[in-house]
PDB file of C-alpha atoms in Angstrom:
ATOM      1  CA  UNK A   1      21.164  88.066 -49.963  1.00  0.00           C
ATOM      2  CA  UNK A   2      20.949  85.549 -47.137  1.00  0.00           C
ATOM      3  CA  UNK A   3      23.215  86.486 -44.255  1.00  0.00           C
ATOM      4  CA  UNK A   4      23.301  84.969 -40.768  1.00  0.00           C
ATOM      5  CA  UNK A   5      26.428  86.168 -39.023  1.00  0.00           C
ATOM      6  CA  UNK A   6      27.766  85.285 -35.563  1.00  0.00           C
ATOM      7  CA  UNK A   7      24.522  84.104 -34.096  1.00  0.00           C
ATOM      8  CA  UNK A   8      24.384  81.320 -31.545  1.00  0.00           C
ATOM      9  CA  UNK A   9      23.171  78.741 -34.043  1.00  0.00           C
ATOM     10  CA  UNK A  10      24.075  75.133 -33.455  1.00  0.00           C
ATOM     11  CA  UNK A  11      23.442  71.574 -34.584  1.00  0.00           C
ATOM     12  CA  UNK A  12      22.417  70.775 -38.147  1.00  0.00           C
ATOM     13  CA  UNK A  13      20.711  73.502 -40.118  1.00  0.00           C
ATOM     14  CA  UNK A  14      18.369  72.521 -42.994  1.00  0.00           C
ATOM     15  CA  UNK A  15      20.402  74.587 -45.443  1.00  0.00           C
ATOM     16  CA  UNK A  16      19.234  72.491 -48.409  1.00  0.00           C
ATOM     17  CA  UNK A  17      16.199  74.725 -48.601  1.00  0.00           C
ATOM     18  CA  UNK A  18      18.285  77.884 -49.070  1.00  0.00           C
ATOM     19  CA  UNK A  19      19.778  77.059 -52.449  1.00  0.00           C
ATOM     20  CA  UNK A  20      16.555  77.507 -54.424  1.00  0.00           C
ATOM     21  CA  UNK A  21      16.097  81.154 -53.355  1.00  0.00           C
ATOM     22  CA  UNK A  22      16.282  83.114 -56.625  1.00  0.00           C
ATOM     23  CA  UNK A  23      17.804  86.194 -54.970  1.00  0.00           C
ATOM     24  CA  UNK A  24      20.534  84.348 -53.084  1.00  0.00           C
ATOM     25  CA  UNK A  25      23.860  86.012 -53.904  1.00  0.00           C
ATOM     26  CA  UNK A  26      25.781  85.850 -50.606  1.00  0.00           C
ATOM     27  CA  UNK A  27      25.501  82.903 -48.225  1.00  0.00           C
ATOM     28  CA  UNK A  28      27.104  83.834 -44.916  1.00  0.00           C
ATOM     29  CA  UNK A  29      26.892  81.693 -41.786  1.00  0.00           C
ATOM     30  CA  UNK A  30      30.203  82.462 -40.110  1.00  0.00           C
ATOM     31  CA  UNK A  31      31.166  81.793 -36.486  1.00  0.00           C
ATOM     32  CA  UNK A  32      28.307  79.620 -35.335  1.00  0.00           C
ATOM     33  CA  UNK A  33      28.150  76.012 -34.167  1.00  0.00           C
ATOM     34  CA  UNK A  34      26.646  74.492 -37.272  1.00  0.00           C
ATOM     35  CA  UNK A  35      27.489  70.959 -38.339  1.00  0.00           C
ATOM     36  CA  UNK A  36      26.698  68.455 -41.049  1.00  0.00           C
ATOM     37  CA  UNK A  37      27.684  68.269 -44.722  1.00  0.00           C
ATOM     38  CA  UNK A  38      27.138  70.692 -47.571  1.00  0.00           C
ATOM     39  CA  UNK A  39      24.592  69.002 -49.874  1.00  0.00           C
ATOM     40  CA  UNK A  40      25.051  68.607 -53.651  1.00  0.00           C
ATOM     41  CA  UNK A  41      22.009  70.871 -54.100  1.00  0.00           C
ATOM     42  CA  UNK A  42      24.321  73.831 -53.485  1.00  0.00           C
ATOM     43  CA  UNK A  43      24.628  73.779 -57.279  1.00  0.00           C
ATOM     44  CA  UNK A  44      21.115  75.297 -57.494  1.00  0.00           C
ATOM     45  CA  UNK A  45      22.333  78.667 -56.167  1.00  0.00           C
ATOM     46  CA  UNK A  46      23.488  79.815 -59.595  1.00  0.00           C
ATOM     47  CA  UNK A  47      23.692  83.516 -58.646  1.00  0.00           C
ATOM     48  CA  UNK A  48      25.877  82.974 -55.586  1.00  0.00           C
ATOM     49  CA  UNK A  49      28.939  85.244 -55.424  1.00  0.00           C
ATOM     50  CA  UNK A  50      29.954  84.665 -51.792  1.00  0.00           C
ATOM     51  CA  UNK A  51      30.048  81.406 -49.804  1.00  0.00           C
ATOM     52  CA  UNK A  52      31.237  82.199 -46.276  1.00  0.00           C
ATOM     53  CA  UNK A  53      30.762  79.551 -43.591  1.00  0.00           C
ATOM     54  CA  UNK A  54      33.973  79.819 -41.545  1.00  0.00           C
ATOM     55  CA  UNK A  55      34.089  79.056 -37.835  1.00  0.00           C
ATOM     56  CA  UNK A  56      31.606  76.191 -37.717  1.00  0.00           C
ATOM     57  CA  UNK A  57      31.773  72.396 -37.549  1.00  0.00           C
ATOM     58  CA  UNK A  58      30.761  71.503 -41.080  1.00  0.00           C
ATOM     59  CA  UNK A  59      32.301  68.206 -42.189  1.00  0.00           C
ATOM     60  CA  UNK A  60      32.598  65.832 -45.122  1.00  0.00           C
ATOM     61  CA  UNK A  61      33.901  66.709 -48.542  1.00  0.00           C
ATOM     62  CA  UNK A  62      33.141  69.922 -50.378  1.00  0.00           C
ATOM     63  CA  UNK A  63      30.669  68.776 -53.068  1.00  0.00           C
ATOM     64  CA  UNK A  64      31.490  69.063 -56.763  1.00  0.00           C
ATOM     65  CA  UNK A  65      28.231  70.947 -57.167  1.00  0.00           C
ATOM     66  CA  UNK A  66      30.021  74.065 -55.974  1.00  0.00           C
ATOM     67  CA  UNK A  67      31.913  74.084 -59.275  1.00  0.00           C
ATOM     68  CA  UNK A  68      28.662  74.911 -61.078  1.00  0.00           C
ATOM     69  CA  UNK A  69      28.412  78.261 -59.293  1.00  0.00           C
ATOM     70  CA  UNK A  70      30.106  80.232 -62.027  1.00  0.00           C
ATOM     71  CA  UNK A  71      29.575  83.611 -60.341  1.00  0.00           C
ATOM     72  CA  UNK A  72      31.434  82.714 -57.157  1.00  0.00           C
ATOM     73  CA  UNK A  73      34.050  85.247 -56.121  1.00  0.00           C
ATOM     74  CA  UNK A  74      34.687  84.299 -52.487  1.00  0.00           C
ATOM     75  CA  UNK A  75      34.850  80.857 -50.867  1.00  0.00           C
ATOM     76  CA  UNK A  76      35.646  80.857 -47.154  1.00  0.00           C
ATOM     77  CA  UNK A  77      35.197  77.504 -45.435  1.00  0.00           C
ATOM     78  CA  UNK A  78      38.026  78.006 -42.942  1.00  0.00           C
ATOM     79  CA  UNK A  79      37.983  76.606 -39.393  1.00  0.00           C
ATOM     80  CA  UNK A  80      35.596  73.725 -39.981  1.00  0.00           C
ATOM     81  CA  UNK A  81      36.008  69.946 -40.146  1.00  0.00           C
ATOM     82  CA  UNK A  82      36.042  69.393 -43.885  1.00  0.00           C
ATOM     83  CA  UNK A  83      38.036  66.399 -45.134  1.00  0.00           C
ATOM     84  CA  UNK A  84      38.773  64.604 -48.385  1.00  0.00           C
ATOM     85  CA  UNK A  85      40.061  66.316 -51.504  1.00  0.00           C
ATOM     86  CA  UNK A  86      39.059  69.626 -52.997  1.00  0.00           C
ATOM     87  CA  UNK A  87      36.955  69.034 -56.112  1.00  0.00           C
ATOM     88  CA  UNK A  88      39.349  69.090 -59.069  1.00  0.00           C
ATOM     89  CA  UNK A  89      36.780  71.147 -60.972  1.00  0.00           C
ATOM     90  CA  UNK A  90      37.190  74.040 -58.542  1.00  0.00           C
ATOM     91  CA  UNK A  91      39.677  75.627 -60.934  1.00  0.00           C
ATOM     92  CA  UNK A  92      36.780  76.184 -63.346  1.00  0.00           C
ATOM     93  CA  UNK A  93      35.592  79.003 -61.086  1.00  0.00           C
ATOM     94  CA  UNK A  94      37.441  81.673 -63.032  1.00  0.00           C
ATOM     95  CA  UNK A  95      35.897  84.618 -61.170  1.00  0.00           C
ATOM     96  CA  UNK A  96      37.347  83.640 -57.796  1.00  0.00           C
ATOM     97  CA  UNK A  97      38.986  86.441 -55.837  1.00  0.00           C
ATOM     98  CA  UNK A  98      39.531  84.559 -52.575  1.00  0.00           C
ATOM     99  CA  UNK A  99      39.792  80.894 -51.615  1.00  0.00           C
ATOM    100  CA  UNK A 100      40.252  80.256 -47.891  1.00  0.00           C
ATOM    101  CA  UNK A 101      40.112  76.658 -46.631  1.00  0.00           C
ATOM    102  CA  UNK A 102      42.541  76.962 -43.697  1.00  0.00           C
ATOM    103  CA  UNK A 103      42.204  74.861 -40.554  1.00  0.00           C
ATOM    104  CA  UNK A 104      40.401  71.808 -41.914  1.00  0.00           C
ATOM    105  CA  UNK A 105      41.584  68.268 -42.730  1.00  0.00           C
ATOM    106  CA  UNK A 106      41.621  68.514 -46.506  1.00  0.00           C
ATOM    107  CA  UNK A 107      43.941  66.096 -48.315  1.00  0.00           C
ATOM    108  CA  UNK A 108      45.249  65.563 -51.829  1.00  0.00           C
ATOM    109  CA  UNK A 109      47.415  67.712 -54.044  1.00  0.00           C
ATOM    110  CA  UNK A 110      47.063  71.362 -54.991  1.00  0.00           C
ATOM    111  CA  UNK A 111      45.552  71.500 -58.499  1.00  0.00           C
ATOM    112  CA  UNK A 112      48.019  72.379 -61.248  1.00  0.00           C
ATOM    113  CA  UNK A 113      45.347  73.925 -63.477  1.00  0.00           C
ATOM    114  CA  UNK A 114      45.222  77.071 -61.324  1.00  0.00           C
ATOM    115  CA  UNK A 115      46.040  79.406 -64.208  1.00  0.00           C
ATOM    116  CA  UNK A 116      42.286  79.830 -64.730  1.00  0.00           C
ATOM    117  CA  UNK A 117      42.207  81.856 -61.480  1.00  0.00           C
ATOM    118  CA  UNK A 118      43.340  85.024 -63.214  1.00  0.00           C
ATOM    119  CA  UNK A 119      41.531  87.294 -60.722  1.00  0.00           C
ATOM    120  CA  UNK A 120      42.554  85.438 -57.550  1.00  0.00           C
ATOM    121  CA  UNK A 121      44.158  87.697 -54.946  1.00  0.00           C
ATOM    122  CA  UNK A 122      44.126  85.432 -51.864  1.00  0.00           C
ATOM    123  CA  UNK A 123      44.847  81.706 -51.520  1.00  0.00           C
ATOM    124  CA  UNK A 124      44.944  80.232 -48.023  1.00  0.00           C
ATOM    125  CA  UNK A 125      45.319  76.449 -47.767  1.00  0.00           C
ATOM    126  CA  UNK A 126      47.137  76.431 -44.416  1.00  0.00           C
ATOM    127  CA  UNK A 127      46.497  73.982 -41.593  1.00  0.00           C
ATOM    128  CA  UNK A 128      45.391  71.037 -43.716  1.00  0.00           C
ATOM    129  CA  UNK A 129      46.983  67.850 -45.062  1.00  0.00           C
ATOM    130  CA  UNK A 130      47.777  68.848 -48.628  1.00  0.00           C
ATOM    131  CA  UNK A 131      50.612  66.757 -50.060  1.00  0.00           C
ATOM    132  CA  UNK A 132      52.667  66.615 -53.224  1.00  0.00           C
ATOM    133  CA  UNK A 133      54.591  69.534 -54.656  1.00  0.00           C
ATOM    134  CA  UNK A 134      53.786  73.229 -54.923  1.00  0.00           C
ATOM    135  CA  UNK A 135      52.547  73.876 -58.480  1.00  0.00           C
ATOM    136  CA  UNK A 136      54.860  76.216 -60.375  1.00  0.00           C
ATOM    137  CA  UNK A 137      51.698  77.458 -62.110  1.00  0.00           C
ATOM    138  CA  UNK A 138      50.859  79.502 -59.006  1.00  0.00           C
ATOM    139  CA  UNK A 139      53.555  81.902 -60.163  1.00  0.00           C
ATOM    140  CA  UNK A 140      51.447  82.696 -63.231  1.00  0.00           C
ATOM    141  CA  UNK A 141      48.557  84.228 -61.259  1.00  0.00           C
ATOM    142  CA  UNK A 142      48.819  87.948 -62.027  1.00  0.00           C
ATOM    143  CA  UNK A 143      46.834  89.334 -59.076  1.00  0.00           C
ATOM    144  CA  UNK A 144      47.842  86.920 -56.305  1.00  0.00           C
ATOM    145  CA  UNK A 145      49.207  88.861 -53.316  1.00  0.00           C
ATOM    146  CA  UNK A 146      48.361  86.508 -50.412  1.00  0.00           C
ATOM    147  CA  UNK A 147      49.697  82.946 -50.411  1.00  0.00           C
ATOM    148  CA  UNK A 148      49.629  80.781 -47.281  1.00  0.00           C
ATOM    149  CA  UNK A 149      50.425  77.075 -47.691  1.00  0.00           C
ATOM    150  CA  UNK A 150      51.846  76.549 -44.191  1.00  0.00           C
ATOM    151  CA  UNK A 151      51.152  73.605 -41.877  1.00  0.00           C
ATOM    152  CA  UNK A 152      50.661  70.958 -44.575  1.00  0.00           C
ATOM    153  CA  UNK A 153      52.561  67.948 -45.922  1.00  0.00           C
ATOM    154  CA  UNK A 154      53.949  69.586 -49.053  1.00  0.00           C
ATOM    155  CA  UNK A 155      57.267  68.275 -50.387  1.00  0.00           C
ATOM    156  CA  UNK A 156      59.732  68.958 -53.163  1.00  0.00           C
ATOM    157  CA  UNK A 157      61.500  72.217 -53.938  1.00  0.00           C
ATOM    158  CA  UNK A 158      60.073  75.732 -53.810  1.00  0.00           C
ATOM    159  CA  UNK A 159      59.279  76.708 -57.415  1.00  0.00           C
ATOM    160  CA  UNK A 160      61.357  79.680 -58.524  1.00  0.00           C
ATOM    161  CA  UNK A 161      58.272  80.800 -60.491  1.00  0.00           C
ATOM    162  CA  UNK A 162      56.754  82.060 -57.228  1.00  0.00           C
ATOM    163  CA  UNK A 163      59.248  84.928 -57.374  1.00  0.00           C
ATOM    164  CA  UNK A 164      57.090  86.439 -60.152  1.00  0.00           C
ATOM    165  CA  UNK A 165      54.354  87.176 -57.621  1.00  0.00           C
ATOM    166  CA  UNK A 166      53.993  90.508 -55.830  1.00  0.00           C
ATOM    167  CA  UNK A 167      53.201  89.047 -52.419  1.00  0.00           C
ATOM    168  CA  UNK A 168      52.143  90.903 -49.295  1.00  0.00           C
ATOM    169  CA  UNK A 169      51.701  87.606 -47.449  1.00  0.00           C
ATOM    170  CA  UNK A 170      53.850  84.523 -48.082  1.00  0.00           C
ATOM    171  CA  UNK A 171      54.049  81.488 -45.815  1.00  0.00           C
ATOM    172  CA  UNK A 172      55.355  77.997 -46.593  1.00  0.00           C
ATOM    173  CA  UNK A 173      56.444  77.124 -43.044  1.00  0.00           C
ATOM    174  CA  UNK A 174      56.023  73.703 -41.414  1.00  0.00           C
ATOM    175  CA  UNK A 175      55.879  71.463 -44.453  1.00  0.00           C
ATOM    176  CA  UNK A 176      58.328  68.900 -45.868  1.00  0.00           C
ATOM    177  CA  UNK A 177      59.943  71.117 -48.476  1.00  0.00           C
ATOM    178  CA  UNK A 178      63.530  70.491 -49.509  1.00  0.00           C
ATOM    179  CA  UNK A 179      66.362  71.837 -51.585  1.00  0.00           C
ATOM    180  CA  UNK A 180      67.836  75.284 -51.890  1.00  0.00           C
ATOM    181  CA  UNK A 181      65.700  78.343 -51.195  1.00  0.00           C
ATOM    182  CA  UNK A 182      65.229  80.315 -54.443  1.00  0.00           C
ATOM    183  CA  UNK A 183      67.335  83.468 -54.520  1.00  0.00           C
ATOM    184  CA  UNK A 184      64.245  85.710 -54.524  1.00  0.00           C
ATOM    185  CA  UNK A 185      63.301  84.377 -51.071  1.00  0.00           C
ATOM    186  CA  UNK A 186      66.853  84.104 -49.725  1.00  0.00           C
ATOM    187  CA  UNK A 187      66.289  87.095 -47.479  1.00  0.00           C
ATOM    188  CA  UNK A 188      65.823  87.547 -43.727  1.00  0.00           C
ATOM    189  CA  UNK A 189      62.277  88.848 -44.142  1.00  0.00           C
ATOM    190  CA  UNK A 190      61.222  85.385 -45.337  1.00  0.00           C
ATOM    191  CA  UNK A 191      62.744  83.339 -42.479  1.00  0.00           C
ATOM    192  CA  UNK A 192      59.451  82.927 -40.598  1.00  0.00           C
ATOM    193  CA  UNK A 193      57.813  81.857 -43.856  1.00  0.00           C
ATOM    194  CA  UNK A 194      60.293  79.020 -44.402  1.00  0.00           C
ATOM    195  CA  UNK A 195      61.075  77.517 -40.974  1.00  0.00           C
ATOM    196  CA  UNK A 196      59.796  74.059 -40.125  1.00  0.00           C
ATOM    197  CA  UNK A 197      61.083  72.539 -43.361  1.00  0.00           C
ATOM    198  CA  UNK A 198      64.067  70.540 -42.134  1.00  0.00           C
ATOM    199  CA  UNK A 199      65.406  69.748 -45.611  1.00  0.00           C
ATOM    200  CA  UNK A 200      65.434  73.315 -46.899  1.00  0.00           C
ATOM    201  CA  UNK A 201      68.851  74.936 -47.099  1.00  0.00           C
ATOM    202  CA  UNK A 202      70.306  78.386 -47.667  1.00  0.00           C
ATOM    203  CA  UNK A 203      73.850  79.783 -47.665  1.00  0.00           C
ATOM    204  CA  UNK A 204      72.784  82.817 -45.634  1.00  0.00           C
ATOM    205  CA  UNK A 205      69.478  82.305 -43.818  1.00  0.00           C
ATOM    206  CA  UNK A 206      69.672  81.020 -40.256  1.00  0.00           C
ATOM    207  CA  UNK A 207      68.421  78.756 -38.705  1.00  0.00           C
ATOM    208  CA  UNK A 208      68.216  76.990 -42.087  1.00  0.00           C
ATOM    209  CA  UNK A 209      71.235  74.735 -42.686  1.00  0.00           C
ATOM    210  CA  UNK A 210      73.831  75.739 -45.254  1.00  0.00           C
ATOM    211  CA  UNK A 211      73.627  74.093 -48.649  1.00  0.00           C
ATOM    212  CA  UNK A 212      76.481  71.700 -49.340  1.00  0.00           C
ATOM    213  CA  UNK A 213      78.298  72.421 -52.539  1.00  0.00           C
ATOM    214  CA  UNK A 214      78.089  69.562 -54.965  1.00  0.00           C
ATOM    215  CA  UNK A 215      81.370  68.289 -56.300  1.00  0.00           C
ATOM    216  CA  UNK A 216      81.690  68.160 -60.083  1.00  0.00           C
ATOM    217  CA  UNK A 217      81.066  64.676 -61.461  1.00  0.00           C
ATOM    218  CA  UNK A 218      84.596  64.555 -62.891  1.00  0.00           C
ATOM    219  CA  UNK A 219      86.104  65.025 -59.432  1.00  0.00           C
ATOM    220  CA  UNK A 220      83.872  62.329 -57.997  1.00  0.00           C
ATOM    221  CA  UNK A 221      84.982  59.902 -60.715  1.00  0.00           C
ATOM    222  CA  UNK A 222      88.625  60.753 -60.114  1.00  0.00           C
ATOM    223  CA  UNK A 223      88.153  60.048 -56.431  1.00  0.00           C
ATOM    224  CA  UNK A 224      86.498  56.697 -57.112  1.00  0.00           C
ATOM    225  CA  UNK A 225      89.197  55.644 -59.585  1.00  0.00           C
ATOM    226  CA  UNK A 226      91.956  56.701 -57.178  1.00  0.00           C
ATOM    227  CA  UNK A 227      90.403  54.627 -54.410  1.00  0.00           C
ATOM    228  CA  UNK A 228      90.112  51.586 -56.676  1.00  0.00           C
ATOM    229  CA  UNK A 229      93.725  51.987 -57.806  1.00  0.00           C
ATOM    230  CA  UNK A 230      94.859  52.109 -54.199  1.00  0.00           C
ATOM    231  CA  UNK A 231      92.957  48.931 -53.395  1.00  0.00           C
ATOM    232  CA  UNK A 232      94.498  47.148 -56.409  1.00  0.00           C
ATOM    233  CA  UNK A 233      98.037  48.226 -55.450  1.00  0.00           C
ATOM    234  CA  UNK A 234      97.595  47.081 -51.853  1.00  0.00           C
ATOM    235  CA  UNK A 235      96.117  43.758 -53.010  1.00  0.00           C
ATOM    236  CA  UNK A 236      99.007  43.183 -55.440  1.00  0.00           C
ATOM    237  CA  UNK A 237     101.622  43.896 -52.772  1.00  0.00           C
ATOM    238  CA  UNK A 238      99.859  41.582 -50.328  1.00  0.00           C
ATOM    239  CA  UNK A 239      99.805  38.758 -52.878  1.00  0.00           C
ATOM    240  CA  UNK A 240     103.467  39.382 -53.747  1.00  0.00           C
ATOM    241  CA  UNK A 241     104.537  39.212 -50.098  1.00  0.00           C
ATOM    242  CA  UNK A 242     102.465  36.077 -49.517  1.00  0.00           C
ATOM    243  CA  UNK A 243     103.951  34.273 -52.544  1.00  0.00           C
ATOM    244  CA  UNK A 244     107.521  35.057 -51.397  1.00  0.00           C
ATOM    245  CA  UNK A 245     106.746  33.583 -47.958  1.00  0.00           C
ATOM    246  CA  UNK A 246     105.473  30.377 -49.581  1.00  0.00           C
ATOM    247  CA  UNK A 247     108.646  30.028 -51.660  1.00  0.00           C
ATOM    248  CA  UNK A 248     110.936  30.268 -48.632  1.00  0.00           C
TER     249      UNK A 248
END
């Protein structure tokens, strides 16, 4: 195990040399002042189960090489300066228990192929620039109890499938979500988890606006036809009056 925790390290660290250590199972460099990018050679650490580098200034994109670490159970890269998209292959890590990437500048959409994360208990993507919709497939993760997607650019409706989860932590606040709040989350205890989405609505939860009831299509058509009939009647009367004036 290689573990360097909360030391006053700074600048770039030649971490490329670490990955070839045969006994490396946990790589922990949290809460330092390290910077630079994670090299593709991270793929050499085939026995790695924990990758914990939160609270530094690492930047760039998380390399696809991390997807080759099939034993990984914990990835914590929170509070760094990572950007770009998460590698799409990250869902191949089917032993993941925790994925924490909060407080970076990661973009792109949340992968839809998340059903491979059958052991995942914690997913924290907050404080990034994720866009697109929330995958309904997240509701199929049997052990997920912690879900924080707040402070992103997510849009669309909240999938009702999320109600299948037994969540201890749930936060979708400060995104661009819209539509009616699913009935399972239409409860006061979820207000703080939903605020900051100006286009979300609920009949009961304040300060969310009330949802306007949609009129049946038949009533809308009746209204349109009535308006057109009124216009035709008025136009006919106007033409009739005008023709009489011309005949006088």
